[in-house]
Coordinates of C-alpha atoms in Angstrom, one line a residue:
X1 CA 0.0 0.0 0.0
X2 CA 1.5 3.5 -0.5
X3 CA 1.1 6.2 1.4
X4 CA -0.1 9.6 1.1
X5 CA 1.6 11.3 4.6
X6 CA 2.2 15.0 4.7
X7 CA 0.2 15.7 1.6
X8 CA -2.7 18.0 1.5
X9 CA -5.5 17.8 -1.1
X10 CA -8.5 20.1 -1.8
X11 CA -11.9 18.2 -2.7
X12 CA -14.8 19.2 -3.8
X13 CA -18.1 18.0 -2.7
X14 CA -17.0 16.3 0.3
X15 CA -19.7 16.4 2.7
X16 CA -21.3 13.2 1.0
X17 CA -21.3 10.4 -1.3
X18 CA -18.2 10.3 -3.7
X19 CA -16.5 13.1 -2.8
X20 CA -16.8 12.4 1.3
X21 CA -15.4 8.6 0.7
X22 CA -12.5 10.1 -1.6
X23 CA -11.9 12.4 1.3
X24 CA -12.0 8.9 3.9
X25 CA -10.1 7.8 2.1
X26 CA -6.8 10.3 1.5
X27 CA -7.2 10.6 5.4
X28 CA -6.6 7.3 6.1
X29 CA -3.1 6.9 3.7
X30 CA -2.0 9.9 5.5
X31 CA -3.0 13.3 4.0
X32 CA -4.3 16.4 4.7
X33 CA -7.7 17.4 3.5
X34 CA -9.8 20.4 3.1
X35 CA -13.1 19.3 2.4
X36 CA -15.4 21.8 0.1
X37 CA -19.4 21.7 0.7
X38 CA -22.2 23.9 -1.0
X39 CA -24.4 24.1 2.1
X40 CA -23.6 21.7 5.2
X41 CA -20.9 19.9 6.9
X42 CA -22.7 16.5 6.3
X43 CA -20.3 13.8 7.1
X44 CA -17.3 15.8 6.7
X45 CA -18.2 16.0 10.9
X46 CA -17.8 12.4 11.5
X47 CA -14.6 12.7 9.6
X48 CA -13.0 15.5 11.5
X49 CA -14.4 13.6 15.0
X50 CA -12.2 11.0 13.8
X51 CA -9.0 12.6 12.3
X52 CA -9.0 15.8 14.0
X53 CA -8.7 19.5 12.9
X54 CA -5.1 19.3 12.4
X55 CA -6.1 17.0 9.3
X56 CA -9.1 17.9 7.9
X57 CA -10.3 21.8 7.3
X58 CA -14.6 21.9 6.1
X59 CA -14.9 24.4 4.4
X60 CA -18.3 25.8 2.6
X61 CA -18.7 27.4 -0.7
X62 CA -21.6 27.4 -3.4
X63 CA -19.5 26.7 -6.1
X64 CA -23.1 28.0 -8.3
X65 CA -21.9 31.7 -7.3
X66 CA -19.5 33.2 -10.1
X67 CA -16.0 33.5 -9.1
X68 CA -16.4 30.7 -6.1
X69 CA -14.1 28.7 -7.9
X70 CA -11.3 31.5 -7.0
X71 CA -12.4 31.5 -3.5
X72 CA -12.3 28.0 -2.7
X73 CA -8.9 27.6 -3.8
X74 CA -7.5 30.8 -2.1
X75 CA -9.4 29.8 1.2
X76 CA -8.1 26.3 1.3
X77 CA -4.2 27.4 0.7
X78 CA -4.3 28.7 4.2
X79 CA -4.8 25.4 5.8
X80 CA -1.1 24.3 5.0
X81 CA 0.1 27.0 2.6
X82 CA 0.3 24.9 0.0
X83 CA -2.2 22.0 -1.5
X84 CA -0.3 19.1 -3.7
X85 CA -3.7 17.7 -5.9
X86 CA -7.2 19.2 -6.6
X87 CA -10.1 16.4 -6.7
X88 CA -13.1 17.9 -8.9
X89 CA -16.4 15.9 -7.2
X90 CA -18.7 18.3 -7.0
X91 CA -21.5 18.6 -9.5
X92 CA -25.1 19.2 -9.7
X93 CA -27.4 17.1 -11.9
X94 CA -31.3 18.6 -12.2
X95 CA -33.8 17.1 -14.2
X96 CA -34.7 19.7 -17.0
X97 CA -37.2 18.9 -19.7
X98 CA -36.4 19.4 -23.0
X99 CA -39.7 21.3 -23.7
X100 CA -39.4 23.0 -20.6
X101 CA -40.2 27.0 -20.0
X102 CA -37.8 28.9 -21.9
X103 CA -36.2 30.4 -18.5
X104 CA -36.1 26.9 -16.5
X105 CA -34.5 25.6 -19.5
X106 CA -31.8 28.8 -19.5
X107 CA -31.6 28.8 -15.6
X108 CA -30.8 25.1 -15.1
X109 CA -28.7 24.9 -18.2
X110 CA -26.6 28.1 -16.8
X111 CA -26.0 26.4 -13.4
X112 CA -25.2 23.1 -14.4
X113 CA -22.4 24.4 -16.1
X114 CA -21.2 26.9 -13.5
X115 CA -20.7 24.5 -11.0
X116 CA -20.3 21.6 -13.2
X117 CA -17.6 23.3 -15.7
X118 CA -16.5 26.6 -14.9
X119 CA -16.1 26.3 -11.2
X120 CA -14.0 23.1 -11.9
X121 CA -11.8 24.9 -14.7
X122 CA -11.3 28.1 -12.0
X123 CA -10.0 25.5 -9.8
X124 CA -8.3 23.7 -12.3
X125 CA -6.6 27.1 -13.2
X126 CA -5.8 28.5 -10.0
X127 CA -3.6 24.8 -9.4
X128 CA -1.7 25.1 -12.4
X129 CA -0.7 28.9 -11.4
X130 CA 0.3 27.1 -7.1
X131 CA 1.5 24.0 -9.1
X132 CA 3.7 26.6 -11.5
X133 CA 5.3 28.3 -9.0
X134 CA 6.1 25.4 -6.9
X135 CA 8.0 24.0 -9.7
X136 CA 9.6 26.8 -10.5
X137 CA 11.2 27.1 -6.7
X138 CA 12.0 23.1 -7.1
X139 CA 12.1 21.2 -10.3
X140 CA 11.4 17.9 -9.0
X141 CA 7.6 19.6 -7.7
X142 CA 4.7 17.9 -9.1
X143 CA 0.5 18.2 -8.7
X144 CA -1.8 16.5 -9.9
X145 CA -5.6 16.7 -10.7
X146 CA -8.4 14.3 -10.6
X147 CA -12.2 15.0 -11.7
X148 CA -15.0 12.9 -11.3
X149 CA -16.9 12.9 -14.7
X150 CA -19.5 10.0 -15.9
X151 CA -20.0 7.6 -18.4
X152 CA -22.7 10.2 -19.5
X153 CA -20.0 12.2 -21.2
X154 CA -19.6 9.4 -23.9
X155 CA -22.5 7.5 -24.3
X156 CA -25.1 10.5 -23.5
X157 CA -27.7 10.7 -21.2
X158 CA -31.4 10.7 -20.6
X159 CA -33.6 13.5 -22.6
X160 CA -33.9 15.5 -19.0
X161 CA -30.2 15.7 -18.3
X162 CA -28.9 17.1 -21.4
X163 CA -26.6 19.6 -19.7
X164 CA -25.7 17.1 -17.0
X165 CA -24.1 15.2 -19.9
X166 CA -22.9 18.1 -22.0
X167 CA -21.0 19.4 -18.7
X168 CA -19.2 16.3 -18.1
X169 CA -18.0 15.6 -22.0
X170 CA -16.9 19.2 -21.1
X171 CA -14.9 18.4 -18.5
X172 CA -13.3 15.0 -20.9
X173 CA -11.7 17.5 -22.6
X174 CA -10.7 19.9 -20.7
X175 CA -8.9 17.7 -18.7
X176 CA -7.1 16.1 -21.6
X177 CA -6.0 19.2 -22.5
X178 CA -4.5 20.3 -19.2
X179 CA -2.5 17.1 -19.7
X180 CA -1.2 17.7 -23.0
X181 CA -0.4 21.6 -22.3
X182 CA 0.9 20.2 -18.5
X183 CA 2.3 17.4 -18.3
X184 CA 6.1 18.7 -19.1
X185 CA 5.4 20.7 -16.2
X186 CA 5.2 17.9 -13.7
X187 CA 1.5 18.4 -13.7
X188 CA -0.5 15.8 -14.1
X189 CA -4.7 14.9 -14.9
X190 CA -6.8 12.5 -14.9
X191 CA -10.9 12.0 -15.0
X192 CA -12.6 9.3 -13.7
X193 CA -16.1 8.5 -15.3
X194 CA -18.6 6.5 -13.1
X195 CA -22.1 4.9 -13.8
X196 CA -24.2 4.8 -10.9
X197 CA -23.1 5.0 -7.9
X198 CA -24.7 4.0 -4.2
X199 CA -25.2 7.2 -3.4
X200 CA -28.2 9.6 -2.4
X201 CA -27.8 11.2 -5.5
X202 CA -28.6 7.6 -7.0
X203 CA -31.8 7.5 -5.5
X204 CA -33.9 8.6 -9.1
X205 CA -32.3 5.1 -9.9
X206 CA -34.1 3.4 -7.3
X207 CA -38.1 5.0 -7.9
X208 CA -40.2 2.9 -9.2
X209 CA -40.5 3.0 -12.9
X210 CA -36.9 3.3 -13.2
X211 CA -36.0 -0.2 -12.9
X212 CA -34.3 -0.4 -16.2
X213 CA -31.3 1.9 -14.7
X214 CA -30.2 -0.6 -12.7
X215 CA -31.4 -3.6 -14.9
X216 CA -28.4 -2.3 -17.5
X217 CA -25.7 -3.2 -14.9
X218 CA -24.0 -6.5 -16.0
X219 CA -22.2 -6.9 -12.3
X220 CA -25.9 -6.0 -11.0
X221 CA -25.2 -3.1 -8.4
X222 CA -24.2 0.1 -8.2
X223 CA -20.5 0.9 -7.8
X224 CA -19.8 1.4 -3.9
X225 CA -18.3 4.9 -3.3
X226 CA -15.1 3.3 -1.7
X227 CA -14.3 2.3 -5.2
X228 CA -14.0 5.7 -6.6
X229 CA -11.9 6.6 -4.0
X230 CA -9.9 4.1 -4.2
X231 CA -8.8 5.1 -7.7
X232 CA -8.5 9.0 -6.8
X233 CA -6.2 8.0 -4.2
X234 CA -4.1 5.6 -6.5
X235 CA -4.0 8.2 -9.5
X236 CA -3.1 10.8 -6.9
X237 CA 0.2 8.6 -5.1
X238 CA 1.9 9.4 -8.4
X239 CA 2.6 5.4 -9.6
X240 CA 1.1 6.4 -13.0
X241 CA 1.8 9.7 -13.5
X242 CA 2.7 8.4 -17.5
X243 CA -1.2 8.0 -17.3
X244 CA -2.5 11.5 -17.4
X245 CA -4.7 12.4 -19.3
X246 CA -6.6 9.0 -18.8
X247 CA -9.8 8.1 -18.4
X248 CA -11.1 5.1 -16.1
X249 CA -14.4 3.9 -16.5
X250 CA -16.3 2.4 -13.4
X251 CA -19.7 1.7 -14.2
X252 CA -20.2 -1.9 -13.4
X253 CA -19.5 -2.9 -17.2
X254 CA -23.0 -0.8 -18.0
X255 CA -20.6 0.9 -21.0
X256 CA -17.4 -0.8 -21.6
X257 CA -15.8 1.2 -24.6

């Protein structure tokens, strides 16, 4: 097992779900974490019980609010005054109709993608500027970035989550291309695309008339959380940084490409 001691990572979304089992997980090889939330603590609380504040830093910001992005990443330097990998969880999926009111259809369309793409390319930015200047006081400095995408951005979606899928094929290439324009650099990125996952945000999945989402799963569950996390924490240790720019698909075999 390798180790992730004295490191400190931001991520996103951390109060729940993925993004609070990526952060279990870091914790427990070792790092540092502050853990980003849009409204409440969650189980970021049981967490910091747990690992103490000298570890783990909650820290709340509606990444839906222009220019949070920034202020996450600004706020979240002052834990340890410097943060070595940026995990991209949080995202927001409504269910918008396609013949929905003209100003539903512009309002949920307009946040998906603020806190779905341009929060995560403001963070994405502001860690190539720390990840920049750390190399440039020591060569041998590396970061790294991990986003949590979905199968969604290559095989599409349902008719109501359009933008949900057109935000994460978004965020496909824009993490590609922070790994071709990086990776010389020492900095490195990769996305992780899901299926569903056991989650509370899952829980559409589960109503009744929606038994074919789950029918479609060949291993016939959802992914536990603990295996996203898993892989964030792996392409984080830096083993396979000659990866970046990867995708890994964990979806149960429901798309196998």
């Amino acid at each position: 097992m390798f180790t992730l001691e004295g490191e400190t990572y931001l991520v996103t979304g951390a109060s729940r779900g993925i993004g609070n089992a990526v952060a279990n997980v870091l914790l427990d090889l070792g790092a540092n974490v502050v853990g980003g939330y849009a409204s409440a603590p969650g189980q970021l609380k049981g967490l910091r019980a747990e690992f103490g504040d000298e570890r783990l830093l909650p820290m709340q910001v509606d990444l839906s609010e222009p220019g949070a992005g920034f202020r996450l990443w600004e706020a979240a330097m002052t834990f340890k005054g410097g943060i070595d990998g940026l995990v991209n969880n949080a995202g927001i999926a409504p269910s918008t109709a396609y013949d929905a009111a003209e100003d539903i259809w512009q309002a949920d369309w307009a946040k998906t993608m603020q806190v779905n793409v341009q929060a995560v390319a403001d963070l994405c930015r502001s860690a190539i500027l720390h990840f920049e200047a750390e190399r440039a006081k020591d060569e041998a400095s590396t970061g790294r970035i991990v986003t949590v995408a979905s199968r969604a951005a290559f095989r599409g979606d349902q008719p109501d989550s359009l933008h949900y899928a057109a935000s994460k094929g978004a965020l496909i290439a824009l993490m590609r291309s922070i790994a071709r324009g990086f990776a010389g650099q020492g900095i490195y990125a990769f996305t992780v695309a899901p299926g569903w996952v056991d989650t509370d945000m899952a829980d559409i999945a589960r109503q009744p008339g929606n038994e074919f989402m789950l029918k479609e799963i060949p291993m016939g569950a959802m992914v536990p959380p603990a295996e996203i996390a898993n892989m964030v924490a792996f392409l984080m240790s830096g083993l396979v940084d000659h990866a970046t720019g990867t995708n890994v698909d964990i979806n149960g075999a429901s798309y196998v490409r």
